[in-house]
XYZ file of C-alpha atoms in Angstrom:
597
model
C 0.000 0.000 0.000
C 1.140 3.604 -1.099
C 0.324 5.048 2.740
C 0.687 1.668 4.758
C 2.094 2.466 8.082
C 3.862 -0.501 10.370
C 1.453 -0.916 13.284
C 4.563 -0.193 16.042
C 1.591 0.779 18.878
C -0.452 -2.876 18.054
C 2.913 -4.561 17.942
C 3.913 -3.490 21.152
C 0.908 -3.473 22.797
C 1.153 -7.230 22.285
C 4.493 -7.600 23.290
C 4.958 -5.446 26.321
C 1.211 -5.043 27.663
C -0.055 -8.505 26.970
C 2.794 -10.723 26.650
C 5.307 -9.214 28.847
C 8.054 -9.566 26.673
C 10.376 -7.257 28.838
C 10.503 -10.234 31.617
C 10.467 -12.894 28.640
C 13.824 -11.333 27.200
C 15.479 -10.891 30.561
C 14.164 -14.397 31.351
C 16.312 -15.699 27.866
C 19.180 -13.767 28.761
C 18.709 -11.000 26.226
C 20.477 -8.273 27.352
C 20.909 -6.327 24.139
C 16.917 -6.185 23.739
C 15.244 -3.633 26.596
C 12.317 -2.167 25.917
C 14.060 0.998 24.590
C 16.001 -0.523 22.401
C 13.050 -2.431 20.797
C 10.986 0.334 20.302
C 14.224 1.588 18.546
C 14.947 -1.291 16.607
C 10.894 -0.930 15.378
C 11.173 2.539 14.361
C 13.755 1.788 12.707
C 12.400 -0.883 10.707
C 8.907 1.260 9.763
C 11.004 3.739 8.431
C 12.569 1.660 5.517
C 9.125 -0.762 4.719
C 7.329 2.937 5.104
C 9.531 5.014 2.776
C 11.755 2.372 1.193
C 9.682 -0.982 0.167
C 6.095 0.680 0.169
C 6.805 2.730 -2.547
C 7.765 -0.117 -4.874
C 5.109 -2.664 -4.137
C 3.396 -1.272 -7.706
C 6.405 -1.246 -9.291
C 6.973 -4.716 -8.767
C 3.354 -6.096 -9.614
C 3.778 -3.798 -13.196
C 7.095 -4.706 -14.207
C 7.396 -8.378 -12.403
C 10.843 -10.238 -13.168
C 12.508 -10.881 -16.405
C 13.771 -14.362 -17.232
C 17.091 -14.140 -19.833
C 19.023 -17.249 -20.803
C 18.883 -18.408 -17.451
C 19.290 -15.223 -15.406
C 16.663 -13.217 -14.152
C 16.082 -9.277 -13.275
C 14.145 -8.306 -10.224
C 12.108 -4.924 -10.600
C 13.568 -1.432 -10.460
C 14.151 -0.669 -7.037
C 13.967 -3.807 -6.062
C 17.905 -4.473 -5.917
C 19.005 -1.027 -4.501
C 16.029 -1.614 -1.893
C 18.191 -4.894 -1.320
C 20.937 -3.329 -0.653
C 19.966 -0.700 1.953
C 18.479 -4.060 4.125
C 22.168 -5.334 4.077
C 23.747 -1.852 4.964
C 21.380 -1.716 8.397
C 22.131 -4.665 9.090
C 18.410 -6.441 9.086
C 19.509 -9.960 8.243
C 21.937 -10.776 10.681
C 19.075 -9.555 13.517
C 18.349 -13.085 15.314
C 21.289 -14.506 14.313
C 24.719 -16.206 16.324
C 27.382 -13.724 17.039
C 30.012 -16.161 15.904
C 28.392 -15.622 12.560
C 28.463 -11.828 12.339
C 24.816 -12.049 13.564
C 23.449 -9.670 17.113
C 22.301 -11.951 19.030
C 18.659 -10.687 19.288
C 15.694 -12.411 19.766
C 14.029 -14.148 17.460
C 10.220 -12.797 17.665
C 12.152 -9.173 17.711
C 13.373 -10.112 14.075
C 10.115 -11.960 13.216
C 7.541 -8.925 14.524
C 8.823 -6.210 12.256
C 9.260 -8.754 9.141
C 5.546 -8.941 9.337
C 6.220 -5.100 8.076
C 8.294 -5.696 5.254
C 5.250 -8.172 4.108
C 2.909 -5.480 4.489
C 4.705 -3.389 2.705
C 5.799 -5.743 -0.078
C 5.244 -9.034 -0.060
C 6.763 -9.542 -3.342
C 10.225 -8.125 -2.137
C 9.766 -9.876 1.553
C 9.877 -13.616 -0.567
C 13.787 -12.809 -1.377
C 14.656 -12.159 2.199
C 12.276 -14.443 4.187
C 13.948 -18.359 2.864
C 17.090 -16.915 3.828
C 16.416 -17.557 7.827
C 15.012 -21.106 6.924
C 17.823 -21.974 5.642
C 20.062 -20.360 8.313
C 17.580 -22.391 10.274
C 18.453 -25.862 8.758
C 22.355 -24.938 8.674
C 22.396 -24.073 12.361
C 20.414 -27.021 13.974
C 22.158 -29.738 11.187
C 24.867 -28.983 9.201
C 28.518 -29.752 10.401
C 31.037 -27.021 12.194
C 32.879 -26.780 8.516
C 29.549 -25.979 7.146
C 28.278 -23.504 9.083
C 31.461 -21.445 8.988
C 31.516 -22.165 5.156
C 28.065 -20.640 4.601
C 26.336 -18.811 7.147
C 28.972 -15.509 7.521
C 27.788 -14.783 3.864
C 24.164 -15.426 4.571
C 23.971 -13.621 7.998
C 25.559 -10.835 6.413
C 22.809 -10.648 3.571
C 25.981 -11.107 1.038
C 24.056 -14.660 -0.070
C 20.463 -15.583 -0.182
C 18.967 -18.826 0.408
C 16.094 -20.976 -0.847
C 14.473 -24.559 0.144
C 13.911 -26.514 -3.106
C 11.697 -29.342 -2.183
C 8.707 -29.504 -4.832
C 8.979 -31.398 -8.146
C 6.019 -31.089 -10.946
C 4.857 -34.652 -10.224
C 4.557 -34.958 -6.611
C 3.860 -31.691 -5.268
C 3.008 -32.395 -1.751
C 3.841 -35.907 -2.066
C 7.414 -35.896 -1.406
C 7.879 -39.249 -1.085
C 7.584 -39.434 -5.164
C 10.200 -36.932 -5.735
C 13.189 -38.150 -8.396
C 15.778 -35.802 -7.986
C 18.924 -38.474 -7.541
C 22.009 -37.578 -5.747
C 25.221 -39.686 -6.002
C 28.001 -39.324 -3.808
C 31.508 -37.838 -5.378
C 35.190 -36.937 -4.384
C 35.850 -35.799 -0.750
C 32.471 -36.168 0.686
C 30.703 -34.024 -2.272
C 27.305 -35.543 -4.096
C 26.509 -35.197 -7.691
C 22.560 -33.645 -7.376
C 21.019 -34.003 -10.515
C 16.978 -33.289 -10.923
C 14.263 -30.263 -11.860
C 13.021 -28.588 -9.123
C 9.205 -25.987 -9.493
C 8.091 -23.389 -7.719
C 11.552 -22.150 -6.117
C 10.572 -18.672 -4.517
C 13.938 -16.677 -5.035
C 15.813 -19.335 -6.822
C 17.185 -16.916 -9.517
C 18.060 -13.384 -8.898
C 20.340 -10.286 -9.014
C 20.097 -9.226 -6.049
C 22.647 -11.334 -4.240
C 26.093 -12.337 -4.863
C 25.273 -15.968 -4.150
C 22.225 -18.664 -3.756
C 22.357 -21.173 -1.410
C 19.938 -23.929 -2.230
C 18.955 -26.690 0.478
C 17.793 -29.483 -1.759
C 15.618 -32.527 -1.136
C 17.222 -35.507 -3.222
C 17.403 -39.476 -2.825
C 20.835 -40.893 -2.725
C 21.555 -44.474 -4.886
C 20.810 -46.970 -2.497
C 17.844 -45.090 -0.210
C 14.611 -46.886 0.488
C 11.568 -45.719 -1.359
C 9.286 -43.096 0.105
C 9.966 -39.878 2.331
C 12.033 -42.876 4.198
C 14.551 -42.357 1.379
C 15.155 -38.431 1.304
C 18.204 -36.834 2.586
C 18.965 -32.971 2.296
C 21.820 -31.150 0.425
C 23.391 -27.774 0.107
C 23.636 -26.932 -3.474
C 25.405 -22.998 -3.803
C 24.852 -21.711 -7.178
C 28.523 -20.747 -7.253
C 30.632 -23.040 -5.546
C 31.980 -22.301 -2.827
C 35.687 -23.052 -1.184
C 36.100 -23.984 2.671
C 36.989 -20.435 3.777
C 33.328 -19.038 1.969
C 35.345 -17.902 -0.802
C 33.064 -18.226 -4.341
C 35.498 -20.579 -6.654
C 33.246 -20.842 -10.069
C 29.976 -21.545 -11.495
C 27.680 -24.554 -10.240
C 25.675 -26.899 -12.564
C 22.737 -24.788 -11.236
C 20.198 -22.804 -13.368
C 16.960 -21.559 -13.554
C 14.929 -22.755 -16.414
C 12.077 -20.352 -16.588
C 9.999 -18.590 -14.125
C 6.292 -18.923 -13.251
C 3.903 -16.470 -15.002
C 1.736 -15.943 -11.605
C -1.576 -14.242 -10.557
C 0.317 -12.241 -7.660
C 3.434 -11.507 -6.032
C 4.985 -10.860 -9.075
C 8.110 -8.984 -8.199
C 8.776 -12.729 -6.840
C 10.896 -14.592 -8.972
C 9.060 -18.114 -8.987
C 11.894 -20.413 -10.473
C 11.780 -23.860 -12.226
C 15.403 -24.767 -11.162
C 17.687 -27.384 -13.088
C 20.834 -29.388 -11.340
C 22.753 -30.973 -13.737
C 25.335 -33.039 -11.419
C 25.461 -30.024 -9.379
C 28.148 -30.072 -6.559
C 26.558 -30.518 -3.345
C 26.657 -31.357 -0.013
C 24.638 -33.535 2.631
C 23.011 -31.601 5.469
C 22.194 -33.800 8.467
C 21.899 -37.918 8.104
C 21.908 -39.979 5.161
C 18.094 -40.688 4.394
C 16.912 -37.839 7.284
C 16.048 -35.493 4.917
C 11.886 -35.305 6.116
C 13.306 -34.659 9.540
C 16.056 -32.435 8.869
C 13.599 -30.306 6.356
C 10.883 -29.827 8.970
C 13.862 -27.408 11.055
C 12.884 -24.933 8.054
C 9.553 -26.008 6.994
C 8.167 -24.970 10.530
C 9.934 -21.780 10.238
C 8.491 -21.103 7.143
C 4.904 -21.920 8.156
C 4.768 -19.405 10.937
C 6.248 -16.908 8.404
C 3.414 -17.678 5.938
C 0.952 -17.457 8.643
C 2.819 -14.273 8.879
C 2.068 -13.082 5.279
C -1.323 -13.585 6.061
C -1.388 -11.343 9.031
C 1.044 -8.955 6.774
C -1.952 -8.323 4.087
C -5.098 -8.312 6.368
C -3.604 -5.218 7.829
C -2.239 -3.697 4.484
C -5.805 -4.307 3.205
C -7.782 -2.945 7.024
C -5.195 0.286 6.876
C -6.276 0.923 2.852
C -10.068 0.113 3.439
C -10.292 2.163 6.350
C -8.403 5.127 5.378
C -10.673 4.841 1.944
C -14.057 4.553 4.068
C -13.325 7.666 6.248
C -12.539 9.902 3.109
C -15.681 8.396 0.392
C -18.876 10.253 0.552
C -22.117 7.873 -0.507
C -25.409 8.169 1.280
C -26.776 9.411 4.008
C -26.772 7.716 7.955
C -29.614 5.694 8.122
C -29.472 7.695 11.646
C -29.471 10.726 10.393
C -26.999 12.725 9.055
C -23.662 12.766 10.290
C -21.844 14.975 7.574
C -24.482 18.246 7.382
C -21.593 20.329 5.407
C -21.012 17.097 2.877
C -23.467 15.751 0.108
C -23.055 12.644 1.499
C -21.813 11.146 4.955
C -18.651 9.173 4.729
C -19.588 5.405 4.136
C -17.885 4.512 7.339
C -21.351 5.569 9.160
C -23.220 2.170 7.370
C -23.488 -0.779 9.074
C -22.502 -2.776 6.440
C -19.010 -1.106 5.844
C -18.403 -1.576 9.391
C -19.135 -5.023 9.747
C -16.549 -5.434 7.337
C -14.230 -3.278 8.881
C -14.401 -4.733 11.572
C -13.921 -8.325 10.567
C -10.602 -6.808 9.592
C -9.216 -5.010 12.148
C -10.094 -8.751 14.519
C -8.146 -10.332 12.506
C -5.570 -8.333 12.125
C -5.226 -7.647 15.567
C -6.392 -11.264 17.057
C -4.147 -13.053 14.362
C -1.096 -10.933 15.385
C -1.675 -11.919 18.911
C -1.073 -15.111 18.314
C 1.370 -14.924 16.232
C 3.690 -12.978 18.400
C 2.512 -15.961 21.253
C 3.685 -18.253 19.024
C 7.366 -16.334 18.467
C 7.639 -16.252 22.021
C 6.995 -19.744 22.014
C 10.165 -20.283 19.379
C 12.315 -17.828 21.470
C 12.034 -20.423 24.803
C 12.522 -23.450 22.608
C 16.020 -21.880 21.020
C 17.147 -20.392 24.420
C 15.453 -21.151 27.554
C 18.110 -23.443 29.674
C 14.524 -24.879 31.403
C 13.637 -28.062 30.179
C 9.993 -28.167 31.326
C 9.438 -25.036 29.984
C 11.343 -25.989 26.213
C 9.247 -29.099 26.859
C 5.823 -26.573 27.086
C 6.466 -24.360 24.592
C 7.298 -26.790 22.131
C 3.853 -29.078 22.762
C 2.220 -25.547 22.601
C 4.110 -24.627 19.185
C 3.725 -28.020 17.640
C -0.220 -27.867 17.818
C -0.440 -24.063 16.805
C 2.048 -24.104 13.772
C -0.472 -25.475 11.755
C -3.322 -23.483 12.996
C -0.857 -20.206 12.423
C -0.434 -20.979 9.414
C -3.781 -22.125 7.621
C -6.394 -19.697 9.992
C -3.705 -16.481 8.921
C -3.938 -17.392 5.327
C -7.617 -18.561 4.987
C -8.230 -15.291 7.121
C -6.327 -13.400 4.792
C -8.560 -13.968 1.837
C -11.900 -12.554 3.509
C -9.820 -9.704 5.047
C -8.895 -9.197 1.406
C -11.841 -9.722 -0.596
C -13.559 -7.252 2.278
C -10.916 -4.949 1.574
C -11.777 -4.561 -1.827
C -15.462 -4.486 -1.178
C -14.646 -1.417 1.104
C -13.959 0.475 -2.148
C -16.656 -1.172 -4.419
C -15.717 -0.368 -7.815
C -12.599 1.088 -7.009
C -11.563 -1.837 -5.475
C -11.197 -3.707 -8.497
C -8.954 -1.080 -10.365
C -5.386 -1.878 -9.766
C -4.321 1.809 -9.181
C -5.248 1.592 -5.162
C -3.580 -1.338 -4.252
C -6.634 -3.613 -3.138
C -6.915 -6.062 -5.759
C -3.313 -6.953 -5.707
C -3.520 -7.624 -2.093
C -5.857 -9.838 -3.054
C -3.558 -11.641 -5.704
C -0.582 -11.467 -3.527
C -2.030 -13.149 -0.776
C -4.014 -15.703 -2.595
C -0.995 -17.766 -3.025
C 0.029 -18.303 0.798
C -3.163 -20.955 1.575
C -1.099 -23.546 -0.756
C 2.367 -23.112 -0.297
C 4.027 -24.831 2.869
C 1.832 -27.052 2.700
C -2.554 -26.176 1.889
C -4.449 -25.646 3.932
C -6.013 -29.074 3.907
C -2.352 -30.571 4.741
C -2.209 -28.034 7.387
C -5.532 -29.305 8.863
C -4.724 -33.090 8.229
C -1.126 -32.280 10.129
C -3.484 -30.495 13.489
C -6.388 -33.311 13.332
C -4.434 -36.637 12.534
C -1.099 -36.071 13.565
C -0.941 -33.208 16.332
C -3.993 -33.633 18.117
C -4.921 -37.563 17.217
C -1.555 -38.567 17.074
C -0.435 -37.169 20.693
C -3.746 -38.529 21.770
C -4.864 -35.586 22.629
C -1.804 -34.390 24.804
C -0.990 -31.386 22.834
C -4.327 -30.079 23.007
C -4.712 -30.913 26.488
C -1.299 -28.860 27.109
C -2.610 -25.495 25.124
C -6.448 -25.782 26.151
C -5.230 -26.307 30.018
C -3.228 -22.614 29.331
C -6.353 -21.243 28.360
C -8.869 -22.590 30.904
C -6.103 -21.545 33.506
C -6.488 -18.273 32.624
C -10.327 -18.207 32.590
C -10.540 -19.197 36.329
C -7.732 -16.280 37.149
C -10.555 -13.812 35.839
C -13.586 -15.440 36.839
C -14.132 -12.524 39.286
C -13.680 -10.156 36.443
C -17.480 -9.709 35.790
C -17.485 -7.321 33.404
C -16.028 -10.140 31.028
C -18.146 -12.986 32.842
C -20.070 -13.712 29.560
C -17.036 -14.039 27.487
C -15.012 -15.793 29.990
C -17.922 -18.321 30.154
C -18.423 -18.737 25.876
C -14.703 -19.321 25.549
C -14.396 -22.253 28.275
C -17.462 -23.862 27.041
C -15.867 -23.900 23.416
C -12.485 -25.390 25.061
C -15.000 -28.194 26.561
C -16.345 -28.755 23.110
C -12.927 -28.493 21.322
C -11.989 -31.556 23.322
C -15.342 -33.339 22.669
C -15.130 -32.755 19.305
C -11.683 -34.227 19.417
C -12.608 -37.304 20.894
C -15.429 -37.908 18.773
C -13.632 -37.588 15.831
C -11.205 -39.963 16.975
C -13.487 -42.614 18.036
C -15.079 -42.645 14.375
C -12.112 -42.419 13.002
C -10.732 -45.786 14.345
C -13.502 -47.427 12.396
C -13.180 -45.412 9.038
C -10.212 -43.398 8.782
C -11.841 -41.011 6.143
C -13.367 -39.000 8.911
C -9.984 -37.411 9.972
C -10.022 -35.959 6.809
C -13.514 -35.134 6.020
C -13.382 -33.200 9.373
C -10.245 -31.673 9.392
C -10.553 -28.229 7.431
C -13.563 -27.515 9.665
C -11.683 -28.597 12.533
C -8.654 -26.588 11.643
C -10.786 -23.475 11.309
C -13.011 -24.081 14.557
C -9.433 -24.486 16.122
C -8.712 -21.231 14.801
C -11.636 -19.136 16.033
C -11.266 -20.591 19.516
C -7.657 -19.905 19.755
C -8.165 -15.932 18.973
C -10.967 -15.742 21.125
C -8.375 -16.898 23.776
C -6.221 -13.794 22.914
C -9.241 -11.265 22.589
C -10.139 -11.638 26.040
C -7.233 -11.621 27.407
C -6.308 -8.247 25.168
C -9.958 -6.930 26.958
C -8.690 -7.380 30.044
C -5.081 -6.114 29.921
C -7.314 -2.924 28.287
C -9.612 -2.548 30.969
C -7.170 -2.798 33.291
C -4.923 0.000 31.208
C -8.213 1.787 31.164
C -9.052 1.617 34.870
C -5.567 3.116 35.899
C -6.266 6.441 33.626
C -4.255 5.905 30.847
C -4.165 8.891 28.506
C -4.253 6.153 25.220
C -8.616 5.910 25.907
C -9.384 5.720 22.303
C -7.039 2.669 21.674
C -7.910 0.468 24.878
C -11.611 1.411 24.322
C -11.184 0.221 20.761
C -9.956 -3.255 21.962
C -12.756 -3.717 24.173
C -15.370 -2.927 21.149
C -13.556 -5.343 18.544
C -13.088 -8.000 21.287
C -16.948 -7.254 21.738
C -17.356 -7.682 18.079
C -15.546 -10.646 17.902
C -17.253 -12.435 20.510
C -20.575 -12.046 19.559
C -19.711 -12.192 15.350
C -16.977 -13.820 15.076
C -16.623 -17.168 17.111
C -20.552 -17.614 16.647
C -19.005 -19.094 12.809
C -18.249 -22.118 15.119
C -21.764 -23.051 15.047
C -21.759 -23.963 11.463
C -18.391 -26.035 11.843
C -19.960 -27.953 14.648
C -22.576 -29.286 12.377
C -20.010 -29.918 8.723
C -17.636 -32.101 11.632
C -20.686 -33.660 13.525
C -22.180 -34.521 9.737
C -19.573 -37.090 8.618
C -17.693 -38.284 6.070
C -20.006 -39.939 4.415
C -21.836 -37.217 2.815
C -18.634 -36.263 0.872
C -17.276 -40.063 0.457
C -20.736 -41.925 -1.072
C -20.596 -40.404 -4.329
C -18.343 -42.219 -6.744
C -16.034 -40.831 -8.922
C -17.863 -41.782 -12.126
C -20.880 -39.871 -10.501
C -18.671 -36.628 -10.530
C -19.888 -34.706 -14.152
């Protein structure tokens, strides 16, 4: 968006009001990261997605990349932009000293990339891969390795990309082909096609580091067989020196509906040099130190355009004149009131600004979460936050994204026929964020992954661990009447989330199909329950900000209203889940396939 505007007060609010990150960090040992020098750090960072990357989200969607002979530009700007992220220093933000990195928390780094997103999601898909593969290097490559590739990558010098996807198997990893065969000193000949490589060919880097999912000779068929290599695109000596050219190129790049300042790269190995990351045959595991990573940050993207889209639809409903209040007029000098007066534009509106501001609660929860599994020396509470993080990554991820599109689609709506003329921004939101429900996984693998594995799987430990959190807090405020009736909705939903679980599972052990005929509902009832966790505790910490005369009345009042809204508008879309998972599977399984015309 042209006038989008990094939400530092939400962001913090979160952080410091409801989350009490300032104890968090101290807990972690994060001495470098006092509140003053976050709310440095974040102004910081608004500046350059404000003035730098805002400005050239247009200029990306117009131009897109060019593919030539294997190479490919990135938009004007887009390099230069690039640059300027190097010179402050962004990358290296939650990364290892020993690596040229500061040392800073994790969720620090993660909160204000949910700017750059915002801002420009199409320049945000060069940068973002870059800390899942820092990710993957740290928790599984060898000593030599790390020292051989992350300096360049912390630094920004190098990009890096996870090349997993092939145009058979999609999902199905297990089917991949891509062979490699193991050469002089330890190396491995990677030959194979990989699709849909975000950032696997561009000019804005010196180097690409790919982490590739290949079978070796002798592995056993399936995702049993797949082991993970680092493939540069230049090879690269022990010291992190660039020797030559790599049997890497890019064969074309996709011709998309959004994000297209994103190159989207088929990639070709041709016996590329590479080497193995982790265990022979460990590939699924080692991949998943990434693929988590990247699923919060596309739950991220989600958040990222439901507030792009709230700040655009808002600022637009405040300034258009159409109609008069059905109340009476509320604009006597005007010809019109401003359409924020109507119901209708509200209720939209308002949908937004939950999400936005529900979905980034969790989010930022879910950071902290990844901040105590990295650094907490306290195994019980590692032990905690990762049970807590294994059961929400999915939900972060699919609920964001799914969210996303009706924020969207609302935003547009905002501006009726406006909003479908490319010149305000709306539409490409729209486009943009289409694509983050699919990749890292759909949202139906997503929900499969919550239902089947997470909560089923565990047998219901995980989602005894998080829903005990959140019925712990309800009895802390059970003498907070003002909130009684909230309080009271959101443990009776954490009594049916449970039920539901259980019932699912029982008919599931006599026809598997209901796990999946269940799940996307399940996903999404998960989902609503989960915010409604966050907007009464963000009530609360507002009331309470409220009753000790804080000067900020507007903002803490506006909390209270949304969480109002939400409770009453929002989580009631939990009724009609209820019934699709209480229905069956038989309803969608009965009809055969020649029946489908």
């Amino acid at each position: 968006m042209k006038n989008y505007k990094a939400p530092q007060r939400d962001t913090l609010f979160v952080m410091n009001e409801l989350l009490d990150f300032e104890q968090h960090y101290e807990n972690l040992g994060f001495e470098g990261a006092p509140p003053f020098m976050v709310k440095a750090i974040f102004e910081e960072s608004a500046k350059f997605t404000e003035n730098i990357l805002a400005p050239l989200d247009a200029v990306g969607d117009d131009e897109g990349c060019q593919w030539n002979n294997g190479q490919v530009s990135t938009p004007t700007g887009f390099k230069e932009a690039y640059q300027q992220y190097v010179d402050g220093g962004w990358p290296s933000l939650a990364q290892p000293e020993a690596f040229g990195g500061q040392a800073l928390p994790y969720s620090l780094a993660m909160s204000s990339a949910e700017w750059i997103s915002s801002a420009n999601h199409s320049w945000g898909m060069y940068t973002g891969l870059s800390h899942s593969c820092m990710e993957t290097l740290k928790a599984h490559g060898t000593q030599e390795q790390k020292h051989q590739f992350l300096p360049n990558l912390v630094s920004g010098n190098w990009t890096g990309t996870m090349c997993l996807t092939e145009s058979h198997c999609g999902s199905d990893l297990g089917l991949l082909k891509t062979k490699a065969v193991p050469g002089e000193n330890g190396s491995y000949s990677v030959t194979g096609t990989k699709i849909f490589i975000s950032a696997g060919e561009h000019d804005m880097s010196e180097n690409i580091i790919h982490v590739v999912l290949a079978k070796l000779p002798d592995a056993p068929s399936g995702i049993k067989g797949l082991s993970l290599f680092i493939v540069p695109k230049f090879n690269v000596n022990s010291q992190g020196d660039i020797t030559g050219t790599n049997s890497v190129s890019c064969g074309s790049i996709e011709h998309k509906m959004g994000i297209k300042g994103s190159a989207t790269c088929v990639m070709n190995f041709d016996a590329a040099k590479g080497q193995l990351i982790g265990k022979p045959n460990q590939g699924i595991k080692c991949m998943f130190t990434f693929m988590n990573m990247a699923r919060i940050a596309t739950g991220l993207e989600g958040l990222a355009a439901t507030e792009a889209s709230f700040q655009g639809a808002l600022s637009y409903a405040k300034d258009r004149l159409q109609f008069r209040s059905m109340s009476g007029i509320k604009n006597p000098d005007g010809p019109a009131d401003a359409i924020i007066v109507h119901p209708d534009v509200r209720r939209m509106l308002l949908t937004q600004k939950a999400f936005s501001e529900g979905n980034r609660a969790l989010l930022i929860y879910c950071m902290k979460l990844v901040d105590i599994v990295q650094h907490s020396d306290d195994p019980e509470a590692r032990y905690l936050s990762e049970s807590k993080l294994s059961l929400l990554t999915p939900i972060a991820k699919a609920f964001l994204t799914e969210t996303a599109q009706e924020a969207t689609s609302h935003g547009m709506q905002v501006f009726g026929g406006h909003g479908y003329i490319k010149e305000w921004g709306m539409e490409q939101l729209a486009r943009d964020t289409r694509i983050c429900t699919m990749y890292e996984g759909t949202t139906g693998i997503q929900a499969i992954d919550l239902l089947a594995r997470k909560v089923v799987g565990s047998k219901g430990e995980l989602l005894t661990i998080f829903t005990q959190e959140i019925q712990d807090y309800c009895h802390a405020i059970r003498d907070v009447s003002q909130f009684a009736d909230w309080t009271s909705s959101l443990q009776n939903h954490v009594d049916e989330w449970k039920n539901i679980s259980m019932n699912i599972a029982t008919k599931a052990a006599k026809n598997p199909e209901e796990l999946g005929a269940a799940s996307v509902d399940y996903l999404m009832y998960s989902g609503y329950v989960t915010v409604a966790y966050f907007w009464l505790q963000m009530a609360v910490t507002a009331q309470q900000e409220l009753d000790n005369e804080n000067n900020e009345t507007d903002f803490y009042q506006a909390k209270i209203h949304t969480a109002h809204f939400y409770f009453d508008r929002i989580l009631s879309r939990t009724r009609s889940l209820v019934a699709a998972m209480e229905s069956g599977a038989d309803n969608l399984m009965s009809i055969s396939v020649a029946q489908f015309k």
